[in-house]
Coordinates of C-alpha atoms (C1' of nucleotides) in Angstrom, one line a residue:
Chain A
M1 CA 91.2 104.5 87.2
T2 CA 93.4 101.5 86.7
V3 CA 95.4 100.2 89.6
R4 CA 99.2 100.8 89.4
T5 CA 101.5 99.4 92.1
R6 CA 105.3 99.3 92.3
F7 CA 108.1 97.5 93.9
A8 CA 111.0 99.9 94.6
P9 CA 114.0 98.3 96.0
S10 CA 117.3 100.0 96.6
P11 CA 120.1 98.1 95.0
T12 CA 122.4 97.7 98.0
G13 CA 122.1 94.0 98.3
Y14 CA 120.3 90.9 97.2
L15 CA 116.5 90.3 97.3
H16 CA 115.6 88.8 100.6
V17 CA 112.4 87.3 101.8
G18 CA 111.1 90.5 103.3
G19 CA 111.5 92.3 100.1
A20 CA 110.1 89.4 98.1
R21 CA 107.0 89.3 100.2
T22 CA 106.4 93.0 99.8
A23 CA 106.9 92.6 96.0
L24 CA 104.5 89.6 96.0
F25 CA 101.8 91.6 97.8
S26 CA 102.3 94.5 95.5
W27 CA 102.2 92.2 92.4
L28 CA 99.1 90.4 93.7
H29 CA 97.3 93.6 94.3
A30 CA 98.0 94.8 90.7
R31 CA 97.1 91.4 89.2
K32 CA 93.9 91.1 91.2
H33 CA 92.6 94.4 90.0
G34 CA 93.8 94.0 86.4
G35 CA 96.3 96.7 87.0
K36 CA 100.0 97.3 86.3
F37 CA 103.0 96.3 88.4
I38 CA 106.0 98.6 88.0
L39 CA 109.6 97.9 89.0
R40 CA 111.7 100.9 90.0
I41 CA 115.3 100.9 91.2
E42 CA 115.9 103.4 93.9
D43 CA 119.6 104.1 93.4
T44 CA 119.9 107.7 94.5
D45 CA 122.5 106.6 97.0
L46 CA 125.4 106.7 94.6
E47 CA 127.7 105.4 97.3
R48 CA 126.0 102.1 98.0
S49 CA 124.1 101.2 94.9
T50 CA 125.7 98.6 92.6
A51 CA 124.9 97.0 89.3
E52 CA 125.4 93.5 90.9
S53 CA 122.6 94.2 93.3
V54 CA 120.3 95.3 90.5
N55 CA 121.1 92.0 88.8
A56 CA 120.6 90.0 92.0
I57 CA 117.2 91.6 92.5
L58 CA 116.1 91.1 88.9
E59 CA 117.2 87.4 89.1
G60 CA 115.2 86.9 92.3
M61 CA 112.1 88.5 90.8
T62 CA 112.4 86.3 87.7
W63 CA 112.9 83.1 89.7
L64 CA 109.8 83.9 91.7
G65 CA 107.8 84.7 88.6
L66 CA 106.9 88.2 89.7
E67 CA 107.1 89.8 86.2
Y68 CA 106.7 93.5 85.9
D69 CA 104.7 95.4 83.3
E70 CA 106.9 98.5 83.2
G71 CA 110.5 99.2 84.1
P72 CA 112.9 98.8 85.6
F73 CA 113.1 102.5 85.9
Y74 CA 116.3 103.9 87.5
Q75 CA 116.1 107.0 89.6
T76 CA 119.6 108.0 88.6
H77 CA 118.2 108.5 85.1
R78 CA 115.7 111.0 86.4
F79 CA 117.8 113.6 88.3
D80 CA 116.8 116.3 85.9
R81 CA 113.2 115.8 86.8
Y82 CA 113.8 115.8 90.5
N83 CA 115.9 119.0 90.2
E84 CA 113.0 120.6 88.3
V85 CA 110.8 120.0 91.2
I86 CA 113.4 121.2 93.7
E87 CA 113.9 124.4 91.7
Q88 CA 110.2 124.9 91.7
F89 CA 110.0 124.5 95.5
L90 CA 112.9 127.0 95.8
D91 CA 111.1 129.5 93.6
T92 CA 107.9 129.2 95.5
G93 CA 109.5 129.3 98.9
K94 CA 108.6 125.8 99.8
A95 CA 112.2 124.8 100.2
Y96 CA 115.3 126.6 101.3
R97 CA 119.1 126.4 101.2
C98 CA 120.9 125.3 104.4
N99 CA 124.6 125.3 105.2
C100 CA 124.5 124.3 108.8
P101 CA 127.7 122.5 109.7
K102 CA 127.6 119.0 110.9
E103 CA 128.9 120.0 114.3
R104 CA 126.0 122.3 114.9
L105 CA 123.5 119.6 113.9
E106 CA 125.2 117.1 116.2
K107 CA 125.2 119.5 119.1
L108 CA 121.6 120.3 118.5
R109 CA 120.7 116.7 118.5
E110 CA 122.5 116.0 121.7
E111 CA 120.8 118.9 123.4
Q112 CA 117.4 117.7 122.2
M113 CA 118.0 114.2 123.4
A114 CA 119.2 115.5 126.8
A115 CA 116.0 117.6 127.0
K116 CA 114.0 114.4 126.2
L117 CA 112.9 115.8 122.9
K118 CA 112.7 114.1 119.6
P119 CA 115.8 115.2 117.6
R120 CA 114.7 117.4 114.8
Y121 CA 116.3 120.1 112.6
D122 CA 115.4 123.5 114.2
G123 CA 114.9 125.4 111.0
H124 CA 117.9 127.6 111.6
C125 CA 118.4 128.4 108.0
R126 CA 114.8 129.2 107.2
G127 CA 114.7 132.7 105.7
R128 CA 118.5 133.1 105.7
H129 CA 120.1 134.0 102.5
I130 CA 122.7 131.5 101.4
D131 CA 124.8 132.0 98.4
P132 CA 123.9 129.2 95.9
N133 CA 127.6 128.9 95.0
E134 CA 128.5 127.9 98.5
P135 CA 128.2 124.3 99.5
H136 CA 124.7 123.7 100.8
V137 CA 121.8 121.3 101.0
I138 CA 118.2 122.0 100.3
R139 CA 115.5 121.4 102.9
F140 CA 111.8 121.1 102.4
L141 CA 109.8 123.6 104.4
N142 CA 107.6 121.3 106.3
P143 CA 104.3 122.7 107.7
Q144 CA 104.7 123.7 111.4
D145 CA 101.2 122.9 112.6
G146 CA 98.3 120.7 111.8
T147 CA 98.1 117.0 111.4
V148 CA 98.7 114.6 108.6
V149 CA 96.1 111.9 108.5
F150 CA 95.8 109.0 106.1
D151 CA 93.9 105.8 105.8
D152 CA 96.4 103.0 105.5
M153 CA 95.2 99.8 103.8
V154 CA 96.7 97.6 106.4
R155 CA 96.9 99.9 109.5
G156 CA 93.7 101.8 109.2
K157 CA 93.7 105.5 110.2
V158 CA 97.2 106.8 111.1
A159 CA 97.8 110.4 112.2
F160 CA 101.0 112.4 112.7
Q161 CA 101.4 115.9 114.2
N162 CA 103.4 118.2 111.9
T163 CA 105.2 119.4 115.0
E164 CA 106.9 116.0 115.1
L165 CA 108.3 116.4 111.7
D166 CA 111.2 118.6 110.6
D167 CA 112.6 120.3 107.5
L168 CA 114.1 117.3 105.7
I169 CA 116.9 117.5 103.3
I170 CA 115.7 116.9 99.7
R171 CA 119.0 117.6 97.9
R172 CA 122.4 116.7 99.2
T173 CA 125.5 118.9 99.0
D174 CA 126.6 116.9 96.0
G175 CA 123.4 117.8 94.2
S176 CA 121.7 114.5 94.3
P177 CA 118.1 114.2 95.5
T178 CA 117.2 112.2 98.5
Y179 CA 114.8 109.4 98.9
N180 CA 111.7 111.2 100.2
L181 CA 111.8 113.6 97.3
S182 CA 112.5 111.2 94.5
V183 CA 109.9 108.6 95.7
V184 CA 107.2 111.3 95.7
V185 CA 108.1 112.6 92.3
D186 CA 108.3 109.1 90.9
D187 CA 105.1 107.8 92.4
L188 CA 103.4 110.8 91.0
D189 CA 104.9 110.6 87.5
M190 CA 104.4 106.9 87.3
E191 CA 100.8 107.4 88.4
I192 CA 101.1 104.9 91.2
T193 CA 97.7 104.5 92.8
H194 CA 98.7 102.1 95.6
V195 CA 101.9 102.2 97.5
I196 CA 102.6 98.9 99.2
R197 CA 105.8 98.8 101.1
G198 CA 107.5 97.7 104.4
D199 CA 106.3 99.5 107.5
D200 CA 109.7 100.9 108.1
H201 CA 108.4 103.5 105.7
L202 CA 105.4 104.4 107.9
N203 CA 107.2 107.3 109.5
N204 CA 108.2 108.7 106.1
T205 CA 104.6 108.8 104.8
P206 CA 103.5 112.1 106.4
R207 CA 106.6 113.8 105.1
Q208 CA 105.9 112.5 101.6
I209 CA 102.3 113.5 101.9
N210 CA 103.4 117.0 102.8
I211 CA 105.7 117.2 99.8
L212 CA 102.8 116.0 97.6
K213 CA 100.5 118.6 99.1
A214 CA 103.2 121.3 98.3
L215 CA 103.0 120.1 94.7
G216 CA 99.2 120.4 94.9
K217 CA 98.7 116.7 94.3
E218 CA 96.6 114.0 95.9
P219 CA 98.4 111.2 97.7
P220 CA 98.1 107.6 96.6
R221 CA 96.7 105.0 98.9
Y222 CA 99.3 103.5 101.2
G223 CA 99.6 100.0 102.6
H224 CA 102.4 99.4 105.1
V225 CA 103.1 95.7 105.6
P226 CA 104.8 94.6 108.7
M227 CA 108.4 93.3 108.9
I228 CA 109.3 89.7 108.9
L229 CA 111.1 88.4 111.9
G230 CA 113.7 85.6 112.0
D231 CA 113.1 82.1 113.5
D232 CA 114.3 83.6 116.8
G233 CA 111.9 86.5 116.8
A234 CA 114.5 89.1 116.1
R235 CA 114.0 91.3 113.0
L236 CA 115.2 89.7 109.8
S237 CA 117.9 91.8 108.2
K238 CA 120.8 91.2 106.0
R239 CA 123.0 91.0 109.0
H240 CA 120.6 88.7 110.8
G241 CA 119.3 85.6 109.1
A242 CA 117.8 87.2 106.1
V243 CA 118.9 85.0 103.3
S244 CA 118.7 85.8 99.7
V245 CA 115.8 84.5 97.7
M246 CA 118.3 82.8 95.4
Q247 CA 119.7 80.9 98.3
Y248 CA 116.4 79.2 98.7
R249 CA 116.6 78.1 95.1
D250 CA 120.1 76.8 95.8
E251 CA 118.9 74.9 98.8
G252 CA 116.3 73.1 96.8
F253 CA 113.1 75.1 97.3
L254 CA 110.5 75.4 94.6
P255 CA 109.5 79.0 93.8
E256 CA 105.8 78.2 94.3
A257 CA 106.5 76.8 97.8
L258 CA 108.3 80.0 98.8
L259 CA 105.5 82.2 97.3
N260 CA 102.9 80.1 99.0
Y261 CA 104.8 80.4 102.3
L262 CA 105.3 84.1 101.9
V263 CA 101.6 84.9 101.0
R264 CA 100.5 83.1 104.3
L265 CA 102.9 85.2 106.3
G266 CA 100.6 88.0 107.6
W267 CA 97.7 87.0 105.4
S268 CA 95.2 84.2 105.3
H269 CA 91.9 83.1 103.8
G270 CA 90.0 81.1 106.3
D271 CA 91.7 77.8 107.0
Q272 CA 93.3 77.5 103.6
E273 CA 97.0 76.7 103.5
I274 CA 97.7 75.8 99.9
F275 CA 97.3 78.5 97.3
S276 CA 98.1 78.3 93.6
I277 CA 99.2 81.5 92.0
D278 CA 95.8 81.9 90.4
E279 CA 94.1 81.4 93.8
M280 CA 96.4 84.0 95.4
V281 CA 95.5 86.5 92.7
E282 CA 91.9 85.8 93.1
L283 CA 91.7 85.7 96.9
F284 CA 94.4 88.1 98.1
D285 CA 93.3 91.3 99.7
I286 CA 95.8 93.8 101.1
E287 CA 93.1 95.0 103.6
N288 CA 93.3 91.6 105.3
V289 CA 97.0 91.7 105.9
N290 CA 97.8 91.5 109.6
K291 CA 99.3 94.5 111.4
A292 CA 101.7 92.6 113.5
P293 CA 105.1 91.3 112.4
S294 CA 105.5 87.6 111.9
A295 CA 108.3 85.2 112.4
F296 CA 109.8 83.2 109.5
N297 CA 109.5 79.5 110.2
T298 CA 111.6 77.3 108.0
E299 CA 109.8 74.1 109.2
K300 CA 106.6 75.2 107.6
L301 CA 108.3 76.3 104.5
L302 CA 109.8 72.8 104.3
W303 CA 106.4 71.3 104.6
L304 CA 105.1 73.4 101.8
N305 CA 108.1 72.6 99.7
Q306 CA 107.5 68.9 100.2
H307 CA 103.9 69.4 99.2
Y308 CA 104.9 71.0 96.0
I309 CA 107.6 68.4 95.3
K310 CA 105.1 65.6 95.5
S311 CA 102.3 67.3 93.8
D312 CA 104.1 68.9 90.8
T313 CA 104.6 66.6 87.8
P314 CA 107.7 64.3 88.1
A315 CA 108.9 65.7 84.8
R316 CA 109.1 69.3 86.2
V317 CA 110.6 68.2 89.5
A318 CA 113.1 66.1 87.6
R319 CA 114.2 69.1 85.5
L320 CA 114.7 71.2 88.6
L321 CA 116.4 68.3 90.4
S322 CA 118.9 67.6 87.7
P323 CA 121.5 70.3 88.6
H324 CA 121.5 69.2 92.2
M325 CA 122.2 65.6 91.1
G326 CA 125.1 66.9 89.1
E327 CA 126.5 68.6 92.2
L328 CA 126.5 65.3 94.0
G329 CA 128.7 64.0 91.2
V330 CA 126.3 61.7 89.5
D331 CA 124.9 61.9 86.0
P332 CA 121.1 61.8 86.0
A333 CA 120.9 61.4 82.3
K334 CA 122.0 57.8 82.7
W335 CA 119.6 54.9 83.7
P336 CA 117.2 55.0 85.4
P337 CA 115.1 57.8 84.1
L338 CA 115.2 60.6 86.7
E339 CA 111.5 61.1 86.2
Q340 CA 110.7 57.6 87.5
V341 CA 113.1 58.1 90.4
V342 CA 111.3 61.3 91.3
A343 CA 107.9 59.7 91.1
M344 CA 109.1 57.2 93.7
Q345 CA 111.1 59.4 96.0
A346 CA 109.2 62.7 96.0
E347 CA 107.2 61.9 99.1
R348 CA 110.4 61.3 101.0
A349 CA 112.0 64.6 100.5
N350 CA 111.2 68.2 101.6
S351 CA 113.8 69.8 99.4
L352 CA 115.4 69.1 96.1
L353 CA 118.7 68.8 97.9
E354 CA 117.3 66.0 100.0
L355 CA 115.7 64.5 97.0
A356 CA 119.0 64.5 95.2
R357 CA 120.7 63.0 98.3
I358 CA 118.4 60.0 98.5
S359 CA 118.3 59.5 94.8
A360 CA 122.0 59.6 94.0
V361 CA 122.3 55.9 94.9
F362 CA 120.6 54.9 91.7
Y363 CA 123.4 56.5 89.6
Q364 CA 126.4 55.5 91.7
E365 CA 128.8 52.8 90.6
E366 CA 129.9 52.2 94.2
I367 CA 127.4 52.7 97.0
E368 CA 128.3 53.6 100.5
Y369 CA 127.1 51.4 103.4
N370 CA 125.5 52.9 106.4
E371 CA 127.4 51.2 109.2
D372 CA 124.6 50.5 111.7
G373 CA 122.4 49.3 108.9
A374 CA 125.1 46.9 107.7
K375 CA 125.5 45.4 111.1
K376 CA 121.8 44.9 111.4
N377 CA 121.0 43.6 108.0
L378 CA 124.0 41.9 106.6
K379 CA 124.2 39.0 108.9
A380 CA 124.8 35.3 108.2
A381 CA 121.0 34.7 108.3
A382 CA 120.7 36.9 105.2
T383 CA 122.9 34.7 103.0
E384 CA 120.4 32.2 102.1
P385 CA 117.6 34.6 101.1
L386 CA 120.0 36.9 99.3
T387 CA 121.5 34.0 97.3
R388 CA 118.1 32.8 96.2
V389 CA 116.9 36.3 95.2
R390 CA 120.1 36.9 93.4
D391 CA 119.9 33.7 91.4
K392 CA 116.3 34.3 90.4
L393 CA 117.0 37.8 89.4
A394 CA 119.9 36.7 87.4
A395 CA 117.7 34.3 85.5
L396 CA 115.0 36.9 84.9
D397 CA 114.6 38.0 81.3
D398 CA 111.7 40.3 81.7
W399 CA 113.2 43.0 84.0
S400 CA 110.1 44.7 85.3
R401 CA 108.4 45.3 88.6
E402 CA 105.9 42.4 88.7
P403 CA 108.3 39.5 88.3
I404 CA 110.8 41.1 90.7
H405 CA 108.0 41.5 93.2
A406 CA 107.0 37.8 92.7
I407 CA 110.6 36.7 93.2
I408 CA 111.1 38.5 96.5
H409 CA 107.8 37.2 97.9
G410 CA 108.5 33.8 96.5
V411 CA 111.8 33.5 98.3
A412 CA 110.2 34.5 101.6
E413 CA 107.6 31.9 101.1
E414 CA 110.0 29.2 100.1
L415 CA 112.1 29.8 103.2
G416 CA 109.1 30.3 105.5
L417 CA 110.5 33.7 106.4
K418 CA 108.7 37.0 107.1
M419 CA 109.1 39.5 104.4
G420 CA 111.3 41.6 106.6
K421 CA 113.9 38.9 106.8
V422 CA 114.3 38.9 103.0
G423 CA 113.4 42.5 102.2
M424 CA 115.6 44.3 104.6
P425 CA 118.9 42.6 103.7
L426 CA 118.0 43.0 100.0
R427 CA 117.0 46.7 100.5
F428 CA 120.3 47.3 102.3
A429 CA 122.3 45.5 99.7
I430 CA 120.7 47.5 96.9
T431 CA 120.7 51.0 98.5
G432 CA 123.3 50.8 101.3
G433 CA 120.7 52.1 103.7
V434 CA 117.6 51.2 105.5
A435 CA 115.2 53.7 103.9
S436 CA 113.9 53.5 100.4
G437 CA 110.7 53.3 98.4
D438 CA 108.9 50.2 97.4
L439 CA 111.5 47.4 97.3
D440 CA 110.6 45.9 93.9
L441 CA 110.5 49.4 92.4
T442 CA 113.9 50.2 93.9
V443 CA 115.4 47.0 92.5
Y444 CA 113.8 47.6 89.2
L445 CA 115.1 51.1 88.9
T446 CA 118.6 50.1 90.0
G447 CA 118.8 47.8 87.0
K448 CA 119.6 44.2 86.6
E449 CA 123.4 44.2 86.4
P450 CA 123.9 46.8 89.2
S451 CA 121.5 44.9 91.4
L452 CA 123.3 41.6 91.0
Q453 CA 126.6 43.3 91.6
R454 CA 125.3 45.0 94.7
I455 CA 123.9 41.7 96.1
D456 CA 127.2 40.0 95.4
R457 CA 129.0 42.7 97.3
A458 CA 126.6 42.4 100.2
M459 CA 127.2 38.6 100.4
G460 CA 130.9 39.2 100.3
Y461 CA 130.5 41.6 103.2
I462 CA 128.7 39.0 105.2
Q463 CA 131.4 36.4 104.5
Q464 CA 134.1 38.9 105.4
R465 CA 132.3 39.5 108.7
A466 CA 132.0 35.8 109.5
T467 CA 135.8 35.3 109.1
D468 CA 136.8 38.4 111.1
Chain B
rG1 C1' 114.8 109.8 125.2
rU2 C1' 110.6 111.3 121.8
rC3 C1' 107.1 109.8 118.2
rC4 C1' 104.5 105.9 115.4
rC5 C1' 102.9 100.9 115.3
rG6 C1' 101.9 96.2 117.3
rU7 C1' 100.6 91.9 121.2
rU8 C1' 95.5 84.7 120.2
rC9 C1' 99.1 77.8 121.1
rA10 C1' 106.6 77.0 120.2
rU11 C1' 105.5 79.1 115.0
rC12 C1' 101.9 80.9 110.9
rU13 C1' 97.0 82.1 111.7
rA14 C1' 90.9 81.9 112.3
rG15 C1' 88.0 85.1 115.2
rA16 C1' 84.4 92.0 112.9
rG17 C1' 80.3 91.7 121.3
rG18 C1' 76.9 86.1 122.4
rC19 C1' 78.3 80.9 117.0
rC20 C1' 84.5 80.0 121.6
rU21 C1' 84.3 74.2 126.2
rA22 C1' 88.8 79.6 121.4
rG23 C1' 89.0 76.6 115.1
rG24 C1' 92.9 75.2 111.3
rA25 C1' 98.1 74.5 109.7
rU26 C1' 103.4 73.5 110.9
rA27 C1' 106.3 71.4 114.6
rU28 C1' 106.1 67.7 118.8
rC29 C1' 104.1 63.1 120.9
rG30 C1' 100.9 58.6 120.5
rC31 C1' 98.1 55.0 117.6
rC32 C1' 96.8 52.9 112.7
rC33 C1' 98.6 51.6 107.7
rU34 C1' 103.4 49.1 106.3
rU35 C1' 109.0 44.3 104.4
rU36 C1' 112.0 49.9 105.7
rC37 C1' 111.8 55.2 105.4
rA38 C1' 108.2 58.3 104.0
rC39 C1' 103.2 59.5 102.5
rG40 C1' 98.4 59.0 104.4
rG41 C1' 94.6 58.4 108.4
rC42 C1' 93.2 59.1 113.5
rG43 C1' 94.2 61.3 118.2
rA44 C1' 96.8 64.2 122.3
rG45 C1' 99.1 68.5 124.7
rU46 C1' 99.9 73.8 124.3
rA47 C1' 97.3 80.3 123.4
rC48 C1' 93.4 85.3 124.0
rA49 C1' 100.4 89.7 127.7
rG50 C1' 98.6 91.9 132.7
rG51 C1' 95.2 95.3 135.1
rG52 C1' 91.1 98.4 135.0
rG53 C1' 86.6 100.0 132.7
rU54 C1' 82.0 99.9 129.0
rU55 C1' 78.1 96.0 128.5
rC56 C1' 73.1 91.5 130.6
rG57 C1' 77.6 89.5 128.1
rA58 C1' 84.3 90.9 125.9
rC59 C1' 89.5 87.3 122.3
rU60 C1' 86.5 91.1 120.1
rC61 C1' 85.2 98.2 122.3
rC62 C1' 87.9 102.1 125.6
rC63 C1' 92.1 103.4 129.1
rC64 C1' 96.6 102.2 131.6
rU65 C1' 100.9 99.1 132.3
rA66 C1' 104.4 95.6 130.4
rC67 C1' 106.8 93.7 126.4
rG68 C1' 108.2 93.8 121.1
rG69 C1' 109.1 96.4 116.5
rG70 C1' 109.9 100.8 113.6
rA71 C1' 111.4 105.9 113.0
rC72 C1' 114.1 110.0 114.6
rG73 C1' 120.6 110.2 108.4
rC74 C1' 123.4 114.8 103.3
rC75 C1' 120.3 105.5 103.7
rA76 C1' 116.3 103.8 101.3

RNA sequence: GUCCCGUUCAUCUAGAGGCCUAGGAUAUCGCCCUUUCACGGCGAGUACAGGGGUUCGACUCCCCUACGGGACGCCA
């Protein structure tokens, strides 16, 4: 039997990291076993489902590269099928109509809570005749005794007493089916073999198994993966720190970094930290996923992001970096080639945003001085070395790294100065800051004319300071 | 409140009864490399929630307590 897994989000918001990890695990499980990964949109909640959310989820999946083999299927397109099952249940006495008013249900709940009981529907309408033309819901007749046991792929054996369960609503007053019914019918019709989902669904599983049994079908295998907590240990939710996967893209994260981070959250393979997609597919095993929830740690994500920024080809990083450069108001299509800048700067940035920030200086007409750095580096003592470097650079025909390197070192030697005394003022003059890559490379990439202009400006700054 | 689930460094984790003086990674700190910032290298500190069993031996098995999470919807 071929493995078939699915990701079944409800379109009531964007795709966040928790959902993305569940989708990743499900996708990996299918890929590992040469199976199919199906995308299903659970939009039976007509009130809250939106097309924008569907698009946001699709966009997130695409960005992460979690391509699906079938779907997206929409539950709203399958109402006829759900109704068919509901009618079948009604005909065979496995479901019944209920018209209990909200007030009765609320009172019941309060009484049960007061008696320290678990709030459950009491089966008041079981066996009562209710006119199908009156407003009513349909409830599934849950078994009243026995135990539902299943072997969860991550939790192991889990058991629930049927006495803990109640007769859940499977069709609303407005005629729409509810989640627990539609999910069972869909997983059945779509021949899902492995249901991998968040553990907030663990409590729903026995209900779904009971519905499946009423249908005379065998349940699939279940794997309930724990929730992801925020940096502060509280549950990650849309209201609390759960950011959209797309926000990570906007903040300069590489999809492979997020994927690598997510796969290591709750799962591991010995001491290995870095996993290519192929390695994940090969090594991932849902049975090795931890049972305990884990906290999202942005610091580690940043570390992985830096790893991928510096190990991916400069060409690819440059392509992803380009839009971020544009947002900073510079044109990366101009000199120097962005690829070369990336090759030099990659190890200094843990996000594309940071990379853009430290690289913009190569494309700016007018650079900004870091004040402390200016005080420290543009002093009278820097005039002589700067002048000499400037003149030699101006006379340089072959604008390339080696001669630039020779000039800087030559000046230090001539003046009997340590490299720092020449290098730091020059670095500051060229970049306006105290941090940059190799000095000769930095000068080279800045270009001849811009370099000369920047040195002139620095010397002007020194003079200005002397007269103040 | 009831039911379900969980608990190893700050964080992600290794650990399937003796391999554990509890390993790795991130973060932090120190040293080295270095004209700067990084990268890299080396090193340091920090953890088995608590209590009872079982066993010759428990991070590993069982029970209790504490703490955390989830569920208890005409949401999914």
